[in-house]
Coordinates of C-alpha atoms and ligand atoms in Angstrom, one line a residue:
M1 CA 4.1 14.5 10.4
A2 CA 4.6 12.9 7.0
K3 CA 1.7 12.9 4.6
V4 CA -0.1 9.5 4.5
Y5 CA -0.7 8.0 1.1
R6 CA -3.3 5.3 0.1
N7 CA -2.2 4.2 -3.3
I8 CA 1.5 4.5 -4.1
V9 CA 2.7 3.4 -7.7
I10 CA 6.5 3.1 -8.4
L11 CA 7.5 3.1 -11.9
T12 CA 11.0 1.6 -12.4
G13 CA 13.5 1.5 -15.3
A14 CA 17.0 0.3 -16.0
G15 CA 18.5 2.6 -13.5
I16 CA 17.2 0.8 -10.6
S17 CA 19.2 -2.2 -11.7
A18 CA 22.3 -0.4 -12.6
E19 CA 23.8 -1.0 -9.1
S20 CA 23.2 -4.8 -9.5
G21 CA 25.6 -4.5 -12.5
L22 CA 23.1 -4.6 -15.3
A23 CA 23.6 -2.2 -18.3
T24 CA 21.1 0.7 -18.9
F25 CA 19.8 1.3 -22.4
R26 CA 20.9 4.7 -23.2
S27 CA 24.5 5.1 -22.0
A28 CA 27.0 7.6 -23.2
D29 CA 28.2 5.6 -26.2
G30 CA 24.5 5.0 -27.3
L31 CA 25.1 1.3 -27.1
W32 CA 23.3 -1.4 -25.1
N33 CA 25.4 -4.5 -24.5
N34 CA 27.3 -3.6 -27.7
H35 CA 24.1 -3.5 -29.8
R36 CA 22.0 -0.7 -31.0
V37 CA 18.6 -1.3 -29.2
E38 CA 16.8 -1.0 -32.6
D39 CA 18.8 -4.0 -33.9
V40 CA 17.5 -6.4 -31.4
A41 CA 14.5 -5.0 -29.6
T42 CA 12.0 -4.3 -32.7
I43 CA 9.5 -6.8 -34.0
E44 CA 10.9 -6.3 -37.4
A45 CA 14.3 -7.4 -36.3
F46 CA 12.9 -10.3 -34.9
E47 CA 10.8 -11.3 -38.0
R48 CA 13.9 -10.6 -40.2
N49 CA 16.4 -12.6 -38.1
P50 CA 14.9 -14.5 -35.2
D51 CA 17.9 -16.5 -34.4
Y52 CA 20.0 -13.3 -34.2
V53 CA 17.5 -11.9 -31.6
H54 CA 17.2 -15.4 -29.8
D55 CA 21.0 -15.4 -29.4
F56 CA 21.2 -12.0 -28.0
Y57 CA 18.7 -12.9 -25.3
N58 CA 20.2 -16.4 -24.8
Q59 CA 23.5 -14.7 -24.0
M60 CA 21.8 -12.1 -21.6
R61 CA 19.7 -14.7 -19.8
P62 CA 22.7 -16.1 -17.5
E63 CA 23.7 -12.7 -16.4
L64 CA 20.2 -11.7 -15.5
M65 CA 19.7 -15.0 -13.6
A66 CA 22.7 -14.5 -11.5
A67 CA 22.1 -10.7 -10.8
K68 CA 21.2 -9.8 -7.2
P69 CA 18.8 -7.1 -6.0
N70 CA 20.4 -3.9 -4.6
P71 CA 19.4 -1.6 -1.8
A72 CA 16.9 0.1 -4.0
H73 CA 14.9 -3.1 -4.6
L74 CA 15.2 -3.9 -1.0
A75 CA 13.9 -0.4 0.0
I76 CA 10.7 -1.1 -1.8
T77 CA 10.4 -4.5 0.2
K78 CA 10.8 -2.4 3.3
L79 CA 8.1 0.0 2.3
Q80 CA 5.8 -2.8 1.3
N81 CA 6.1 -4.6 4.6
N82 CA 5.8 -1.5 6.8
Y83 CA 3.6 1.1 4.9
C84 CA -0.2 1.1 5.4
S85 CA -1.1 1.5 1.8
K86 CA -1.4 -0.2 -1.5
I87 CA 2.0 -0.2 -3.3
N88 CA 2.2 -1.4 -7.0
I89 CA 5.3 -1.6 -9.0
I90 CA 5.1 -1.0 -12.7
T91 CA 8.4 -2.0 -14.1
Q92 CA 9.9 -1.6 -17.5
N93 CA 12.7 -4.0 -16.6
I94 CA 12.8 -7.5 -17.9
D95 CA 15.1 -8.7 -15.2
T96 CA 13.6 -10.4 -12.1
L97 CA 15.3 -8.3 -9.5
H98 CA 11.9 -7.1 -8.0
E99 CA 10.9 -10.7 -7.4
K100 CA 14.2 -11.6 -6.0
A101 CA 13.8 -8.8 -3.4
N102 CA 10.4 -10.3 -2.6
N103 CA 8.6 -7.1 -3.9
Q104 CA 4.8 -7.7 -4.3
N105 CA 2.4 -6.4 -7.0
V106 CA 4.9 -6.3 -9.8
W107 CA 3.7 -5.6 -13.3
H108 CA 6.3 -6.2 -16.0
I109 CA 4.8 -4.0 -18.9
H110 CA 7.9 -4.8 -21.1
G111 CA 8.0 -8.5 -20.4
Q112 CA 10.3 -10.8 -18.8
I113 CA 13.7 -12.4 -19.7
N114 CA 12.6 -15.6 -18.3
Q115 CA 9.4 -16.1 -20.1
I116 CA 8.6 -17.3 -23.7
V117 CA 5.5 -16.7 -25.7
C118 CA 4.3 -18.8 -28.6
L119 CA 3.1 -16.5 -31.4
N120 CA 0.9 -19.4 -32.7
C121 CA -1.1 -20.2 -29.6
G122 CA -0.3 -17.5 -27.1
H123 CA 0.9 -19.9 -24.5
V124 CA 3.3 -18.2 -22.1
Y125 CA 6.0 -20.3 -20.3
E126 CA 9.1 -19.9 -17.9
T127 CA 12.5 -20.9 -18.7
W128 CA 16.1 -19.7 -18.0
S129 CA 17.5 -22.0 -20.9
D130 CA 18.3 -21.2 -24.4
V131 CA 15.7 -20.9 -27.0
S132 CA 16.1 -21.2 -30.8
S133 CA 13.9 -20.6 -33.9
E134 CA 13.7 -24.5 -34.3
D135 CA 12.1 -25.1 -31.0
K136 CA 8.5 -26.3 -30.5
C137 CA 5.9 -24.9 -28.4
P138 CA 5.4 -27.1 -25.3
Q139 CA 1.6 -26.4 -25.7
C140 CA 0.7 -26.6 -29.4
Q141 CA 3.8 -28.5 -30.7
I142 CA 4.3 -26.0 -33.6
A143 CA 8.0 -25.3 -34.3
G144 CA 9.5 -21.9 -35.2
M145 CA 6.9 -19.6 -33.4
L146 CA 8.6 -18.9 -30.0
K147 CA 9.5 -15.5 -29.1
P148 CA 11.1 -14.1 -25.8
N149 CA 8.1 -12.6 -23.9
I150 CA 9.7 -9.3 -24.2
V151 CA 7.8 -6.2 -25.6
F152 CA 9.7 -4.9 -28.6
F153 CA 9.2 -1.5 -30.2
G154 CA 5.9 -1.6 -32.3
E155 CA 4.3 -4.2 -29.9
N156 CA 1.5 -3.6 -27.3
L157 CA 2.6 -3.5 -23.7
L158 CA 1.5 -6.0 -21.2
Y159 CA -0.7 -5.5 -18.3
M160 CA -2.0 -2.1 -19.6
D161 CA -5.6 -2.8 -18.2
K162 CA -4.0 -2.9 -14.8
V163 CA -1.9 0.3 -15.5
D164 CA -5.2 2.0 -16.6
E165 CA -6.7 1.0 -13.3
L166 CA -3.7 2.1 -11.1
L167 CA -2.8 5.5 -12.4
P168 CA -6.0 7.4 -12.1
K169 CA -6.3 6.5 -8.3
C170 CA -2.8 6.8 -7.3
D171 CA -1.8 9.6 -4.9
L172 CA 1.9 9.2 -4.9
F173 CA 3.8 8.3 -8.2
I174 CA 7.5 7.6 -7.8
S175 CA 9.6 7.1 -10.9
V176 CA 13.0 5.5 -10.4
G177 CA 15.8 5.2 -13.0
T178 CA 14.0 5.7 -16.2
S179 CA 15.1 8.2 -18.8
G180 CA 11.4 8.8 -19.8
V181 CA 11.9 8.5 -23.6
V182 CA 10.1 5.3 -24.3
Y183 CA 6.3 5.5 -24.6
P184 CA 3.6 4.8 -23.4
A185 CA 5.6 4.4 -20.0
A186 CA 7.0 7.9 -20.3
G187 CA 3.5 9.3 -20.3
F188 CA 2.4 7.6 -17.0
V189 CA 3.5 10.4 -14.8
Q190 CA 1.2 12.8 -16.7
I191 CA -1.8 10.6 -16.0
A192 CA -0.8 10.3 -12.4
K193 CA -0.2 14.1 -12.0
F194 CA -3.4 15.1 -13.7
S195 CA -5.2 12.7 -11.3
G196 CA -3.9 14.7 -8.5
A197 CA -0.9 12.6 -7.3
D198 CA 2.2 13.8 -5.9
T199 CA 5.2 12.9 -8.2
V200 CA 8.8 12.2 -7.2
E201 CA 11.5 11.4 -9.6
L202 CA 14.7 9.5 -8.5
N203 CA 17.6 9.6 -11.2
M204 CA 21.2 10.2 -11.6
E205 CA 20.5 13.2 -13.9
Q206 CA 17.7 15.4 -15.1
T207 CA 15.3 13.9 -17.6
S208 CA 13.3 15.4 -20.3
N209 CA 10.1 14.7 -18.2
N210 CA 11.5 16.8 -15.4
Y211 CA 8.8 19.5 -15.5
L212 CA 6.1 16.8 -14.7
F213 CA 7.7 16.0 -11.3
D214 CA 7.0 17.9 -8.0
R215 CA 10.3 16.8 -6.6
H216 CA 13.6 15.5 -7.9
I217 CA 16.1 13.4 -5.9
L218 CA 19.4 13.3 -7.7
G219 CA 21.7 10.4 -7.0
P220 CA 22.0 6.6 -7.2
A221 CA 18.8 4.9 -6.5
G222 CA 20.6 2.4 -4.1
S223 CA 21.1 5.5 -1.8
T224 CA 18.1 7.7 -2.5
L225 CA 15.4 5.2 -2.5
P226 CA 16.3 3.9 0.9
Q227 CA 16.3 7.5 2.0
L228 CA 12.9 8.3 0.5
V229 CA 11.5 5.1 2.1
D230 CA 12.7 6.2 5.6
E231 CA 11.2 9.5 5.1
L232 CA 7.7 7.9 4.1
L233 CA 7.9 5.4 7.2
A234 CA 8.9 8.3 9.7
Ligands
BJW1 C1 20.1 5.7 -12.7 C2 21.1 4.9 -12.1 C3 21.1 4.8 -10.8 C4 21.2 5.1 -14.4 N1 20.1 5.3 -10.1 N2 19.0 6.2 -11.9 C5 4.4 8.2 -28.4 C6 5.2 9.1 -28.9 C7 6.4 8.7 -29.5 C8 6.6 7.4 -29.9 C9 5.7 6.4 -29.5 C10 4.5 6.8 -28.7 N3 3.9 5.6 -28.3 C11 4.6 4.7 -28.8 C12 5.7 5.1 -29.5 C13 6.6 4.1 -30.1 C14 7.7 3.4 -29.2 C15 8.4 4.7 -28.4 O1 8.2 5.0 -27.4 N4 9.5 5.1 -29.3 C16 10.3 6.1 -28.7 C17 11.8 5.6 -28.4 C18 10.3 7.4 -29.5 N5 7.0 2.7 -28.2 C19 6.7 1.4 -28.5 O2 6.8 1.0 -29.6 C20 6.0 0.7 -27.4 N6 4.8 0.0 -27.8 C21 3.6 0.8 -28.0 O3 3.6 1.9 -27.8 O4 2.6 0.0 -28.5 C22 1.6 0.6 -29.1 C23 2.0 1.0 -30.5 C24 2.3 0.1 -31.4 C25 2.6 0.3 -32.6 C26 2.7 1.7 -33.2 C27 2.4 2.7 -32.2 C28 1.9 2.4 -30.8 C29 6.8 -0.5 -27.0 C30 8.1 -0.1 -26.3 C31 9.0 -1.2 -25.9 C32 10.3 -0.9 -25.2 N7 11.1 -2.0 -25.3 C33 12.4 -1.8 -24.7 C34 13.3 -3.1 -25.1 C35 12.9 -4.3 -24.3 C36 13.9 -5.3 -24.5 C37 14.9 -5.6 -23.5 O5 14.6 -5.0 -22.3 O6 15.7 -6.3 -23.6 O7 12.3 -1.6 -23.3 S1 13.4 -0.4 -25.4 C38 14.1 -0.2 -23.8 O8 13.8 1.2 -23.3 C39 13.6 -1.2 -22.8 C40 13.3 -0.2 -21.5 O9 12.4 -0.8 -20.7 C41 13.0 1.0 -22.2 C42 13.1 2.2 -21.2 O10 14.4 2.4 -20.9 P1 14.8 2.9 -19.5 O11 14.4 1.9 -18.4 O12 14.3 4.3 -19.2 O13 16.4 3.0 -19.6 P2 17.3 4.2 -19.9 O14 18.7 3.6 -20.2 O15 16.7 4.9 -21.2 O16 17.4 5.1 -18.7 C43 18.0 4.7 -17.5 C44 18.0 5.9 -16.6 O17 18.5 5.5 -15.4 C45 18.7 7.1 -17.1 O18 17.9 8.3 -16.9 C46 19.9 7.2 -16.1 O19 20.3 8.4 -15.8 C47 19.2 6.5 -14.9 N8 20.2 5.7 -13.9 N9 22.0 4.6 -13.2 C48 19.2 6.0 -10.5 N10 22.2 4.0 -10.2

């Protein structure tokens, strides 16, 4: 009989959305949507040229709005609907495919493409429309302070209080489609493992965090995650 887990944490990265047609960050050519990630996803780049960064995310928003969840996201829905345990999803992804698949308890630690934050008053609001450096905050009415609510290099992550609560008590940690090179998310497996969790990695290839996982399942998440879910539900 399969082991029964009480607190499952699933960490997801760009690889879970690859089969929905979305680009991962560290592809063979080193580019991400034809840009170096450092040119658009650092707080310095945003401060230097906010409209360049706004334009980049304005162009990306319609693609992410149209994207559809794939069998990997739907496998999580199946697990959450049928498994007798708390299941939390810590996602590094800014797309909303977990929500579209009706996944519950989703924590966007790197932010969301459809949210804007005002750097003046902290107000966060949702939109799928374009944003520019001239727009006013709907709350404080100050112009020029809006930023995509996306965590750039050098910025603190979101929901870290929740992460700090979840990792020490999780008994199964599943990592799906992340290269494990961006911190602090790359270190989450270590915290879970030291707290006694079983650790499983699903990826297309071996990662540098490989040694921290008890089990590796190589292949596309759209096939491997549904299989793992069926195993857990057996
Ligand atoms: C498939 C698949 C399929 C493909 N099926 N698999 C400790 C040590 C060293 C450095 C640091 C450290 N702590 C902090 C840092 C600095 C920095 C950092 O980590 N730098 C490293 C690069 C060295 N981290 C930060 O700055 C973070 N902030 C922070 O720590 O705050 C505190 C602090 C502040 C100031 C100083 C010091 C500390 C913030 C990190 C923000 C990350 N932001 C980005 C961009 C967001 C914008 C956007 O999304 O548009 O988030 S970077 C980018 O990488 C994005 C991703 O969420 C993130 C992770 O990428 P991910 O998801 O792993 O994607 P890939 O492409 O790398 O991998 C995809 C994987 O999928 C591959 O393995 C494929 O094989 C696989 N795959 N198809 C299964 N079908």
